[in-house]
Coordinates of C-alpha atoms and ligand atoms in Angstrom, one line a residue:
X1 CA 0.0 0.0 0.0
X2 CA 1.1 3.6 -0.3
X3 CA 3.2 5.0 1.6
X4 CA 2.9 9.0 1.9
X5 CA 2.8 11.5 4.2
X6 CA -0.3 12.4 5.5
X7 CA -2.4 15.4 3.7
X8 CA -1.7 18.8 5.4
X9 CA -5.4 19.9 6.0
X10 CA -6.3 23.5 4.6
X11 CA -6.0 26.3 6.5
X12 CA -9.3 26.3 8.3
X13 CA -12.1 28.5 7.2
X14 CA -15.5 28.7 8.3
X15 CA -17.5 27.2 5.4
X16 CA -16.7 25.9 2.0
X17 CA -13.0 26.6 0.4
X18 CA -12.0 29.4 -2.1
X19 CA -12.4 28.4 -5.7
X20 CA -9.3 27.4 -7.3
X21 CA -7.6 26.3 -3.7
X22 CA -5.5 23.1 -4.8
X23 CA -7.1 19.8 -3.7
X24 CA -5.2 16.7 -1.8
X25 CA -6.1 13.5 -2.9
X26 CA -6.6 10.8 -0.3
X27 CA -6.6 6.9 -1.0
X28 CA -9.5 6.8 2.0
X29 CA -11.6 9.2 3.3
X30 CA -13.4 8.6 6.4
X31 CA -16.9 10.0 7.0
X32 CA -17.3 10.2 11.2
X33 CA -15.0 9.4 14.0
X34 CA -16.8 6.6 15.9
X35 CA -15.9 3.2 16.3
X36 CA -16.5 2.9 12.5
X37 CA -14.2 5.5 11.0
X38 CA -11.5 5.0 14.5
X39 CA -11.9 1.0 13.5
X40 CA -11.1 1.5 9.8
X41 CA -8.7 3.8 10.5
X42 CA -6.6 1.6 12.5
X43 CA -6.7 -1.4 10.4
X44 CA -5.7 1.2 7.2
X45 CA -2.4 1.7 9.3
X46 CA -1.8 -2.0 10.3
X47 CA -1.6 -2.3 6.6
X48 CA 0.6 0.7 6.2
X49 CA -2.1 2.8 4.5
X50 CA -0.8 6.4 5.1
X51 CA -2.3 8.5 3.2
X52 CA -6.5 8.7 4.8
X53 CA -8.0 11.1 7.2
X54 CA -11.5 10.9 9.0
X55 CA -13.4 13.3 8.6
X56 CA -15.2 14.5 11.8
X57 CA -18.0 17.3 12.0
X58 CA -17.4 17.7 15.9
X59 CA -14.0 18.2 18.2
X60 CA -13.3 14.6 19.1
X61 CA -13.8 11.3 18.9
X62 CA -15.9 9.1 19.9
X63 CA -19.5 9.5 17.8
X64 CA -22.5 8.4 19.8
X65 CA -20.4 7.8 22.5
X66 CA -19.0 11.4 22.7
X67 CA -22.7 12.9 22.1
X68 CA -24.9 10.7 24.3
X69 CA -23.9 12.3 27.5
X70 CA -27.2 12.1 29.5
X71 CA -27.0 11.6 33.0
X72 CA -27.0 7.6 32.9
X73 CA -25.9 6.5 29.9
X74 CA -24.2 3.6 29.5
X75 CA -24.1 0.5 27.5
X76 CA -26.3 -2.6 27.7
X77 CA -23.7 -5.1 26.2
X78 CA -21.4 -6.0 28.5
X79 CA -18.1 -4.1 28.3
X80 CA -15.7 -6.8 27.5
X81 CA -17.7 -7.3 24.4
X82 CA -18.5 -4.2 23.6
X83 CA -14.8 -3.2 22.7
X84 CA -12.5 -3.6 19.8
X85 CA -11.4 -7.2 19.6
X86 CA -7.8 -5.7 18.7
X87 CA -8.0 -3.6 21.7
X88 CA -9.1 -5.2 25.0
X89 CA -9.7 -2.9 27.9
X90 CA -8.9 -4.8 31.2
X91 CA -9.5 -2.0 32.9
X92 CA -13.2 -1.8 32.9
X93 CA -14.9 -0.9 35.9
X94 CA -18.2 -2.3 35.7
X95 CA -19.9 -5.4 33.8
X96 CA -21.8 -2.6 31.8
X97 CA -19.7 0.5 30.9
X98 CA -20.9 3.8 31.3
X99 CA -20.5 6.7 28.3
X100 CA -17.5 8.4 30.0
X101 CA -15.6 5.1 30.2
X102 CA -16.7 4.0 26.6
X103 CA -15.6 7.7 25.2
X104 CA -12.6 7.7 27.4
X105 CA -11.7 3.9 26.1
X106 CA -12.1 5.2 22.5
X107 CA -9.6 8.1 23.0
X108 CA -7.0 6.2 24.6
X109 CA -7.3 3.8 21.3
X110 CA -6.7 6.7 19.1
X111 CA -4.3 8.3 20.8
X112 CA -2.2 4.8 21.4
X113 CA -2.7 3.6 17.3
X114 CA -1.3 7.3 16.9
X115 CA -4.9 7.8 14.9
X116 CA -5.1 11.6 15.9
X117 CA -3.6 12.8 13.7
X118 CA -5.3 11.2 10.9
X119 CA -8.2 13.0 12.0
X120 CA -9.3 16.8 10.6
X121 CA -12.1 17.7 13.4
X122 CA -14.4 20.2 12.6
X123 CA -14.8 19.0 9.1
X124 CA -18.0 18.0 8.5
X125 CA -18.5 16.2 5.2
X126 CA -21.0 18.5 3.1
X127 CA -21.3 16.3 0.1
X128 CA -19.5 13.6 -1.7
X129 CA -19.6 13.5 -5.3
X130 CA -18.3 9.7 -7.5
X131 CA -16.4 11.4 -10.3
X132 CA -16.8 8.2 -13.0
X133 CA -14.0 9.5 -15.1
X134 CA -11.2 10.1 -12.8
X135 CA -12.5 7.1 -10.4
X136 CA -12.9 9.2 -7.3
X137 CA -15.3 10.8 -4.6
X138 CA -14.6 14.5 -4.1
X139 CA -15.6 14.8 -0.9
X140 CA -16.5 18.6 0.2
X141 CA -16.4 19.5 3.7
X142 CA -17.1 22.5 5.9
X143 CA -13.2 22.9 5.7
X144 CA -11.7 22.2 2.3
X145 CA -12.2 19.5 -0.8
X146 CA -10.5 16.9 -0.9
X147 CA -10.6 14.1 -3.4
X148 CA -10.3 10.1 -2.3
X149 CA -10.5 6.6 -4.0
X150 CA -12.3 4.8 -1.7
X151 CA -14.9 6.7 1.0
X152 CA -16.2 4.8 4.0
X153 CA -19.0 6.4 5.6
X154 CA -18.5 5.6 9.7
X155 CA -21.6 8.4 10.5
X156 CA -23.3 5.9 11.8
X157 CA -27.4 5.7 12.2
X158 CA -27.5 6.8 15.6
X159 CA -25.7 10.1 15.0
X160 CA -28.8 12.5 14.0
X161 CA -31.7 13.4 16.8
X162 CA -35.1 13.1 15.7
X163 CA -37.7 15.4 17.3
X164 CA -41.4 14.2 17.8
X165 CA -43.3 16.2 15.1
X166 CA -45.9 17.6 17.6
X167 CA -47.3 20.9 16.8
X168 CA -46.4 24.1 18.8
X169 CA -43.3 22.3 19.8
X170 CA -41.1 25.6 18.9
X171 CA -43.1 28.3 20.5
X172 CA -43.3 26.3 23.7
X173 CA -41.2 29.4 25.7
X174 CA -39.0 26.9 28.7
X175 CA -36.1 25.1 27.1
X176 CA -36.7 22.0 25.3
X177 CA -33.4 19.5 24.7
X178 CA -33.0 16.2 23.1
X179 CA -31.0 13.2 25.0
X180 CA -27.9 13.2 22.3
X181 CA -27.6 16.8 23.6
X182 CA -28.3 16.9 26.7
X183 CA -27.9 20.6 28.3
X184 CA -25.8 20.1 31.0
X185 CA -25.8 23.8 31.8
X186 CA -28.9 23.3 32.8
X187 CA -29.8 23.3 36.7
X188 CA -32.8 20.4 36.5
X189 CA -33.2 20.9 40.3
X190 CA -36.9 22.2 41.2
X191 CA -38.3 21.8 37.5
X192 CA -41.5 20.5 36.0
X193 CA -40.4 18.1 33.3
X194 CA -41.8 16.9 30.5
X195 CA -40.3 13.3 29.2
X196 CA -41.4 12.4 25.8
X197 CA -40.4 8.9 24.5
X198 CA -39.7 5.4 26.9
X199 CA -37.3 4.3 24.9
X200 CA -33.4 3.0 25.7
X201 CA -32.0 6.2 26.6
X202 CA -35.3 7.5 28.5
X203 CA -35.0 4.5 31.0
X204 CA -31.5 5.4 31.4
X205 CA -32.1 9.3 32.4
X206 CA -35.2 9.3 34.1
X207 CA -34.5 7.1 37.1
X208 CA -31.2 10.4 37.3
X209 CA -33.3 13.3 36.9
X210 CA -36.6 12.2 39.3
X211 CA -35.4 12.5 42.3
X212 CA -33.9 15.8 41.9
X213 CA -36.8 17.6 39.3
X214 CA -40.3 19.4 41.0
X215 CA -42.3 16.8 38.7
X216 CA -41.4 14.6 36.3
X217 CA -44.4 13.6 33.5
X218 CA -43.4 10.7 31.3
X219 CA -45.3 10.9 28.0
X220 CA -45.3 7.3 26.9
X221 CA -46.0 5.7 23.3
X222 CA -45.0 2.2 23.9
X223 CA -44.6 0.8 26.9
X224 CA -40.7 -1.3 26.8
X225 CA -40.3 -4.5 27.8
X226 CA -37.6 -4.4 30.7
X227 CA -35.4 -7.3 32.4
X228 CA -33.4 -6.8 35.3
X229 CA -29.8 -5.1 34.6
X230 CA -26.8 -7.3 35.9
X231 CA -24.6 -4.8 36.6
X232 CA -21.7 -4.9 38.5
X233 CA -18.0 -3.9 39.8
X234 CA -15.5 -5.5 38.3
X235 CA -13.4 -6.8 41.1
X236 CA -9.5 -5.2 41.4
X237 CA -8.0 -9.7 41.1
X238 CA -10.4 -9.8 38.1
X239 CA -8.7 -6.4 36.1
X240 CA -5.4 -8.2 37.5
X241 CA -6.3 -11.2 35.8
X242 CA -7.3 -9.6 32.3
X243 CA -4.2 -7.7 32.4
X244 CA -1.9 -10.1 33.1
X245 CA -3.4 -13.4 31.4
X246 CA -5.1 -11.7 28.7
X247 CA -6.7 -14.9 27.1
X248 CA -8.9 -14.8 30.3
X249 CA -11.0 -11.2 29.4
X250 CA -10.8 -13.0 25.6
X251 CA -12.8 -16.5 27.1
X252 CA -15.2 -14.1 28.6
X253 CA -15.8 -12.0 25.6
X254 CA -16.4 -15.2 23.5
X255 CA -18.6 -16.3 26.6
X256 CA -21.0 -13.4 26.5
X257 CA -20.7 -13.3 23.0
X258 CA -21.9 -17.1 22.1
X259 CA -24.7 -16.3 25.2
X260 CA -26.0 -13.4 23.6
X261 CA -26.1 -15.2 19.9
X262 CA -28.8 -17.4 21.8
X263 CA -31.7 -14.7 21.6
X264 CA -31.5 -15.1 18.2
X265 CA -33.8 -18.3 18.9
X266 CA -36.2 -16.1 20.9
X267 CA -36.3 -13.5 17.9
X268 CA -37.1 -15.8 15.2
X269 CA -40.5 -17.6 17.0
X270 CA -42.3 -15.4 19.4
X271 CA -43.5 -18.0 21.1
X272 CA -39.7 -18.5 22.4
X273 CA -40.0 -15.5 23.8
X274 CA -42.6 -16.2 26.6
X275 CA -40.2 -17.2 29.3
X276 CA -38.0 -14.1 29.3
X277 CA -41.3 -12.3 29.2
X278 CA -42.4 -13.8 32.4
X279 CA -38.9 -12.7 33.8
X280 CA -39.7 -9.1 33.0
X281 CA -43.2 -9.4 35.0
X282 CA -41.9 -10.8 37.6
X283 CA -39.2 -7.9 37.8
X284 CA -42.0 -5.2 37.5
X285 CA -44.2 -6.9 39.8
X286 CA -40.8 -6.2 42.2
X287 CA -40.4 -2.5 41.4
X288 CA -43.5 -1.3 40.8
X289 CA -46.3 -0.9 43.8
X290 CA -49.1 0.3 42.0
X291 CA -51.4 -1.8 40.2
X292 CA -53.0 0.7 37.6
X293 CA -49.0 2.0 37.2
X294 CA -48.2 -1.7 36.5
X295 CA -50.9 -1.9 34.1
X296 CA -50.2 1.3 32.1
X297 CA -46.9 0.3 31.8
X298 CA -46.8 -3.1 30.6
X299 CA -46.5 -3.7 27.1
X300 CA -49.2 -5.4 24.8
X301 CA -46.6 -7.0 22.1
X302 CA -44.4 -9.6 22.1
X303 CA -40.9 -9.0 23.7
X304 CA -38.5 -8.2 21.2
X305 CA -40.3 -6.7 18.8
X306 CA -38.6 -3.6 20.2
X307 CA -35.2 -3.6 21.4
X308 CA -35.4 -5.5 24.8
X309 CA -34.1 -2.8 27.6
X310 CA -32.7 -3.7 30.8
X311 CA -32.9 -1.2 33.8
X312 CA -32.9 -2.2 37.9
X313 CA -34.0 1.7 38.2
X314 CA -36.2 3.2 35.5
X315 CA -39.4 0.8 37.2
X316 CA -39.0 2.5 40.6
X317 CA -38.4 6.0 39.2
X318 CA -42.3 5.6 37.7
X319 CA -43.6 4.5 41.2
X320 CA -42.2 7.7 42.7
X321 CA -44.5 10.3 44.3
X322 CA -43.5 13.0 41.7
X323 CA -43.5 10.7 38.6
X324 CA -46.4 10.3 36.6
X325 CA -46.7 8.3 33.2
X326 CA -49.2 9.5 31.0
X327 CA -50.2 7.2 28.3
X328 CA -52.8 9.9 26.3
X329 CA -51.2 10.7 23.0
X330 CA -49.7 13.9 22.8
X331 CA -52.0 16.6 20.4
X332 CA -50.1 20.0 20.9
X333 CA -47.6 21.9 22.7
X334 CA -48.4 25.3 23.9
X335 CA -46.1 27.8 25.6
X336 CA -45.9 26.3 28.8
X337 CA -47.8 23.0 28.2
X338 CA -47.9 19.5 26.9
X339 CA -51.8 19.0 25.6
X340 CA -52.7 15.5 25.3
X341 CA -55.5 14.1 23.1
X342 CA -57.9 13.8 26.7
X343 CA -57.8 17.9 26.1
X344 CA -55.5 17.7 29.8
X345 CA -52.8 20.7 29.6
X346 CA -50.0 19.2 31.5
X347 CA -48.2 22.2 32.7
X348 CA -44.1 21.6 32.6
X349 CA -41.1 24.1 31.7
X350 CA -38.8 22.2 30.6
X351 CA -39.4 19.4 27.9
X352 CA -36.9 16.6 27.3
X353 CA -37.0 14.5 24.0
X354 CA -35.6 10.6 24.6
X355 CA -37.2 10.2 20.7
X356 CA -34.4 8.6 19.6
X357 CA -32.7 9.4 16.0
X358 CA -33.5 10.2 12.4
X359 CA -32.5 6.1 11.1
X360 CA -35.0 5.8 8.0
X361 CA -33.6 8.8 6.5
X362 CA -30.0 9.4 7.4
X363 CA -29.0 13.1 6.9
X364 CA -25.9 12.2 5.0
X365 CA -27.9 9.8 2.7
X366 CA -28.4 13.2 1.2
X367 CA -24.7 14.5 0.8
X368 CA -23.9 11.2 -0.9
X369 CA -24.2 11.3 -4.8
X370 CA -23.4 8.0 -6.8
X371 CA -22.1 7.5 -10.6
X372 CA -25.8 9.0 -11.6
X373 CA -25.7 12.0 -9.7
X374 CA -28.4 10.7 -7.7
X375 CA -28.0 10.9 -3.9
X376 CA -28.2 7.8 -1.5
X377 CA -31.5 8.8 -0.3
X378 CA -33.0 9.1 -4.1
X379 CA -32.0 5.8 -4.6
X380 CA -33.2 4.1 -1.4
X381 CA -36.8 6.0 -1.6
X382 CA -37.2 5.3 2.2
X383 CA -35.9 1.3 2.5
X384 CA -31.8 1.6 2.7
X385 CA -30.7 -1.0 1.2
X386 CA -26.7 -2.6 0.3
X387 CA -24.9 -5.5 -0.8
X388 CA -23.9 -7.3 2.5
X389 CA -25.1 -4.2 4.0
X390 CA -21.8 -2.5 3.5
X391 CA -21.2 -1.6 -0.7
X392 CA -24.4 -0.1 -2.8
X393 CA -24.6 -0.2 -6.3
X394 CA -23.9 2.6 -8.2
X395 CA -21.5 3.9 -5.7
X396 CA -18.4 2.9 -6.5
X397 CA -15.4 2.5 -4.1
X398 CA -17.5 3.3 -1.0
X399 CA -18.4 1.7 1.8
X400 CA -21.2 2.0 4.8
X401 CA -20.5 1.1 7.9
X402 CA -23.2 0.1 10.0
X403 CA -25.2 0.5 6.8
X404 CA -28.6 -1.2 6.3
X405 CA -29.5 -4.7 7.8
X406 CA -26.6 -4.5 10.0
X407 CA -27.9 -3.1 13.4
X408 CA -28.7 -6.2 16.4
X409 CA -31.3 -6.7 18.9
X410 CA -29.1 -9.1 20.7
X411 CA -25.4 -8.6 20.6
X412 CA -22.3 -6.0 19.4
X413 CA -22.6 -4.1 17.0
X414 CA -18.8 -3.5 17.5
X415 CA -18.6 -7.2 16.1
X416 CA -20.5 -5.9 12.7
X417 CA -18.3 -3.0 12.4
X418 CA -15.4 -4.8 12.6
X419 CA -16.6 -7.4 10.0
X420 CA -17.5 -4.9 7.7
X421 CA -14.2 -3.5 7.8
X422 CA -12.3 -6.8 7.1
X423 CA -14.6 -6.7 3.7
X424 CA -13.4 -3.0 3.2
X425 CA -9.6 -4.0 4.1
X426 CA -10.1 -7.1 1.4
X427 CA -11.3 -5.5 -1.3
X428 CA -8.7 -3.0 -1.4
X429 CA -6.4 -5.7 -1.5
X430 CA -8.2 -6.9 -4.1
X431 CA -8.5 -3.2 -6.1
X432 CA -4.4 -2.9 -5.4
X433 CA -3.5 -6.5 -7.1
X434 CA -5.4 -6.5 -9.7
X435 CA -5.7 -2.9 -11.0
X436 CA -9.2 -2.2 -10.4
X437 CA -10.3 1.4 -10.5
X438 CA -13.7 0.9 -9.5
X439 CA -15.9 -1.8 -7.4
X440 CA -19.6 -2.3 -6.7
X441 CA -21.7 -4.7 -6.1
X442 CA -23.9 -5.9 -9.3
X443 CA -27.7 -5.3 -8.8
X444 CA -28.1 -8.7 -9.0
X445 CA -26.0 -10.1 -6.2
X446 CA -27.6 -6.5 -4.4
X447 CA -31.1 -7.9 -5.0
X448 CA -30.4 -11.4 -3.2
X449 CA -29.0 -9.7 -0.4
X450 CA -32.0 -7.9 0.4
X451 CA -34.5 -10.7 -0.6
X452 CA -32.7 -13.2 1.6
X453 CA -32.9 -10.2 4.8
X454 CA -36.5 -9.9 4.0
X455 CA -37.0 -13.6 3.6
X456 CA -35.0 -14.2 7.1
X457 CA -37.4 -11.5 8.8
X458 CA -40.7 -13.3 8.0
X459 CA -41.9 -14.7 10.6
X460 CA -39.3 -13.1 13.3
X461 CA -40.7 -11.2 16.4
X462 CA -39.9 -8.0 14.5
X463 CA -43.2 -8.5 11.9
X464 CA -45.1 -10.9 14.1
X465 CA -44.6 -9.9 17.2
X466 CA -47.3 -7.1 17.0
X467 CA -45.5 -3.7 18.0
X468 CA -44.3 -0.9 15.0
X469 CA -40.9 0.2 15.6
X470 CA -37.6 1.6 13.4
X471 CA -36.8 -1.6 12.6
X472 CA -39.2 -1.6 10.2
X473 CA -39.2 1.3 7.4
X474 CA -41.9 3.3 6.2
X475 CA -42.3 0.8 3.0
X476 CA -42.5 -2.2 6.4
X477 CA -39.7 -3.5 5.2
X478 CA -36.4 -4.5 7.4
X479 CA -33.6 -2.0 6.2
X480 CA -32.3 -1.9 9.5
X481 CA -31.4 -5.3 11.3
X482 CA -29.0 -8.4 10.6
X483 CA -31.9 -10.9 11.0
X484 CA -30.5 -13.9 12.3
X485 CA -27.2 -15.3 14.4
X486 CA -23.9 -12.7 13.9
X487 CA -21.3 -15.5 12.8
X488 CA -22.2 -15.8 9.4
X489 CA -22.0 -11.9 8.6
X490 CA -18.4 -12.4 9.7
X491 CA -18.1 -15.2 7.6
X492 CA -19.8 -13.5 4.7
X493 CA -17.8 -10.8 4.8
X494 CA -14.3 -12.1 5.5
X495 CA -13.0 -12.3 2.1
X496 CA -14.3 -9.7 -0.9
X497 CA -16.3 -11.9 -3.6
X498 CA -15.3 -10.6 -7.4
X499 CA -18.0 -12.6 -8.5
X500 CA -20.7 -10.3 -7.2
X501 CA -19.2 -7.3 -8.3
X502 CA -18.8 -5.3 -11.0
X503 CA -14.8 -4.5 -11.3
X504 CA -13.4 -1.4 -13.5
X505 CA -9.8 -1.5 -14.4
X506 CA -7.9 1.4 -13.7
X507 CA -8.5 4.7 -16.1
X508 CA -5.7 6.3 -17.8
X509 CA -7.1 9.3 -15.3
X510 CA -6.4 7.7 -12.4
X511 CA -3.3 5.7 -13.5
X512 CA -1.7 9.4 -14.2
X513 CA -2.3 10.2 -10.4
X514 CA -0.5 7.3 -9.2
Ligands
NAP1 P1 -35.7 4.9 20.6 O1 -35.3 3.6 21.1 O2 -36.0 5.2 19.1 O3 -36.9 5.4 21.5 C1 -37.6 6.6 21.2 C2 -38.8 6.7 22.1 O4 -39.5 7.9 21.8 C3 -39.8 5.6 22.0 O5 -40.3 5.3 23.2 C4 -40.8 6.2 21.0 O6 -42.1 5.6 21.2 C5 -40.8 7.6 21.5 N1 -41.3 8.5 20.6 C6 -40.8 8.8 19.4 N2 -41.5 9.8 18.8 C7 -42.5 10.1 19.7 C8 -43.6 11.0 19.6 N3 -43.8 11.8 18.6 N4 -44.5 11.0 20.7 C9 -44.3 10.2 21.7 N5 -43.3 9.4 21.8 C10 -42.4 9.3 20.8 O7 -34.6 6.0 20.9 P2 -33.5 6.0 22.1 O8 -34.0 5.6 23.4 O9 -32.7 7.2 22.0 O10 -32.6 4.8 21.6 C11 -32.2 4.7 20.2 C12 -31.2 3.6 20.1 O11 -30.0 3.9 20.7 C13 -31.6 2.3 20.7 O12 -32.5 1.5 20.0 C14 -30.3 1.6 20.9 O13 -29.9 1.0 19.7 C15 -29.4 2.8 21.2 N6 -29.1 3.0 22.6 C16 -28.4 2.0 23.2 C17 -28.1 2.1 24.5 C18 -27.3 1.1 25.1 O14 -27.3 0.9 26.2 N7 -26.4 0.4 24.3 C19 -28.6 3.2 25.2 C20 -29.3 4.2 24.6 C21 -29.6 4.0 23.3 P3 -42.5 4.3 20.3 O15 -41.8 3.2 21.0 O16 -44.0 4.3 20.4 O17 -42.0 4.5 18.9

């Protein structure tokens, strides 16, 4: 691979560059700074790829991990899982690490892979253009163009907040925040709070902020199903242990990872489900005093049709005196009120969205425009859609990590990520030795791909199991989960498949640039 000096990043300048500026060419660019983009990037350097920089619209890294900084937050896979397989932490502090541990974990890894200064913060990626003739992406961001051979877009699906679209919502006069930026300047002490949304990080935040708020009104769509959280300290002989006989944190990791592959059985018949259901009651019969509370808050669908949450907290935060859930739809906001569809005005000042993010119709699906011009959005018309859920057709040379199909119900997504990568890392292997200029995946093999993800979600708990959720897209079709057990998407993916691709040799354009 080449071997170059990194790209000097334009002097910075607040929006788009000068005409005429001269433009650096990159063998990579990297769209985000998460585990995606920090992932690729340190395989790219393992393989002494020099000449890439991620791209990264904010000041560090770290993605969801650097944003979601509610009070609470923290991960529900289990730490030693949930972690680079390259970079074991035996440090962690608890069974399930919180956000300030995860971010702290992922700027250690930077700094120690020497990825830093790879990285041009406060670039955010404002459109990337496939440029058929010369066989590259010229890749515009808030800070200069640059132009790349291959673009890997780590933005991730969690990266964008989504807002409930409730009337009134922006003349309501108190401040109103969303989870994924969460207003820490903000003295919640005293308040009457408005919750809207019960989803994964609502159960997280709302058994922090109750006890210290006036009132506390949970505005509830979907009751979650909830088990109990086994969380605990990580003993000082156990951190010993991982550190000094590192295939012990490794048995573990496989341990959690093969128990959590398991749920996959649940997923695909509902009926499976039943037992960990009757866990969940049991727990809320435990935590929750009041009968009509109880009943309000139980869910009406089959477990796992929505991500399964685990909390030991959330449950008793509802039972509190100044905790109310109200279950009435939400009509209208007025200045200082939530109105529910009962005509109630629940009077609050301060409103907090836990509505989770804007999946169906990523943001940058817009900046992306393929060999037609067309953007990634245009050609997914609402249902995302890729080849191994990682290379679209008619986007040559680029790469989405964490793209469609390949979120999880049940395990680490950190295991997807880094499969996807070894397909990236393979096929520009496979580009280098045999002189392709351009790779994407033929419609055809694109097609199955899909067809077999919508085949494997028939019958799952997703479509059966009676809830609606973002798992499903507005056309009720899966564009967002890996369907079945994790393994064989690392098999899949392991090694890039010529045969299922459509492979451009080298254009005299490009060759000159080499
Ligand atoms: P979410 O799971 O999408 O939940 C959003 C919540 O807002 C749901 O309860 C939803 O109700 C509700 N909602 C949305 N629009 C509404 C409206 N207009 N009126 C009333 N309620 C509305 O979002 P999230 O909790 O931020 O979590 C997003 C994802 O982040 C999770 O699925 C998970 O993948 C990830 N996450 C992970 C962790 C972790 O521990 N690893 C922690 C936090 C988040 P409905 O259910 O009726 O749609």
């Amino acid at each position: 691979m080449t071997q170059v000096e990194p790209t000097p990043a334009p002097a910075p300048s607040e929006s788009t560059p000068e005409a005429g500026a001269p433009i650096a060419h990159l063998a990579v660019a990297i769209v985000g700074n998460g585990f995606s983009g920090l992932g690729t990037a340190i395989r790219l350097r393992q393989a002494g790829e020099d000449n890439f920089l991620i791209f990264e619209r904010h000041d560090d890294v770290g993605g969801t991990w650097r944003d979601n900084s509610y009070p609470g937050c923290a991960c529900d896979v289990p730490s030693h899982l949930y972690s680079f397989s390259f970079a074991p932490n035996p440090d962690w502090s608890r069974s399930f690490s919180a956000q300030p541990e995860i971010h702290a974990y992922l700027q250690r890894v930077s700094a120690e892979y020497g990825i830093d200064r790879f990285t041009r913060n406060r670039h955010e990626v404002l459109d990337a253009t496939w440029d058929d003739d010369a066989q590259h992406w010229v890749v515009t961001t808030s800070q200069g163009v640059w132009t790349a051979d291959v673009l890997v877009l780590g933005s991730g699906a969690l990266s964008d907040p989504s807002f409930p679209d409730v009337p009134g919502l922006e003349d309501f006069e108190g401040p109103v925040f969303h989870s994924a930026t969460w207003r820490h300047d903000l003295d919640l002490r005293g308040r009457r709070i408005a919750v809207i949304g019960t989803g994964a990080s609502a159960i997280q935040f709302v058994p922090e902020i109750a006890p210290v708020v006036d009132t506390l009104e949970v505005f509830q769509r979907t009751p979650p199903w909830i088990m109990p959280r086994g969380d605990r300290a990580i003993t000082r002989a156990e951190k010993l242990l991982f550190r000094y006989v590192p295939p012990a944190q490794r048995l573990v990791r496989e341990a959690i990872y093969w128990a959590r592959e398991t749920f996959v059985f649940g997923f695909k018949d509902p009926r499976r489900m039943a037992k960990a259901a009757k866990i969940a009651e049991a727990h809320m019969r435990r935590q929750v005093r009041d009968p009509e509370l109880r009943e309000k808050i139980t869910p009406n669908y089959a477990m796992g049709c929505k991500r399964i949450l685990l909390s030991n907290d959330y449950l008793p935060a509802l039972d509190r005196d100044n905790v109310e859930v109200v279950t009435e739809k939400i009509v209208e906001i007025r200045p200082h009120a939530v109105v529910t569809a009962d005509g109630t005005e629940h009077e609050v000042d301060t409103i907090i969205a836990g509505t989770g993010f804007a999946i169906a119709d990523l943001p940058i699906s817009h900046r992306v425009h393929g060999r037609d011009g067309r953007t990634l959005a245009d050609h997914w018309a609402g249902s995302p859609h890729a080849h191994n859920g990682t290379m679209i057709a008619g986007f040559p040379n680029a790469f989405t990590l964490l793209g469609p199909n390949t979120g999880l119900g049940h395990n680490s997504v950190v295991f997807m990520i880094e499969s996807q990568i070894a397909l990236v890392m393979d096929t520009l292997r496979h580009m280098r030795s045999h002189g392709v200029g351009a790779v994407e995946p033929t419609r055809a093999a694109q097609d199955a791909f899909v067809e077999e993800m919508q085949r494997k979600t028939e019958g799952t708990v997703w479509v059966d199991g009676g809830c609606s959720s973002w798992y499903l897209d507005r056309n009720g079709k899966n564009s967002a989960l890996w369907p079945t057990f994790t393994m064989p998407f690392r098999r899949r993916l392991r090694r890039f498949r010529p045969e299922e691709h459509v492979l451009t040799p080298v254009t005299p354009a490009r060759a000159g640039r080499r």
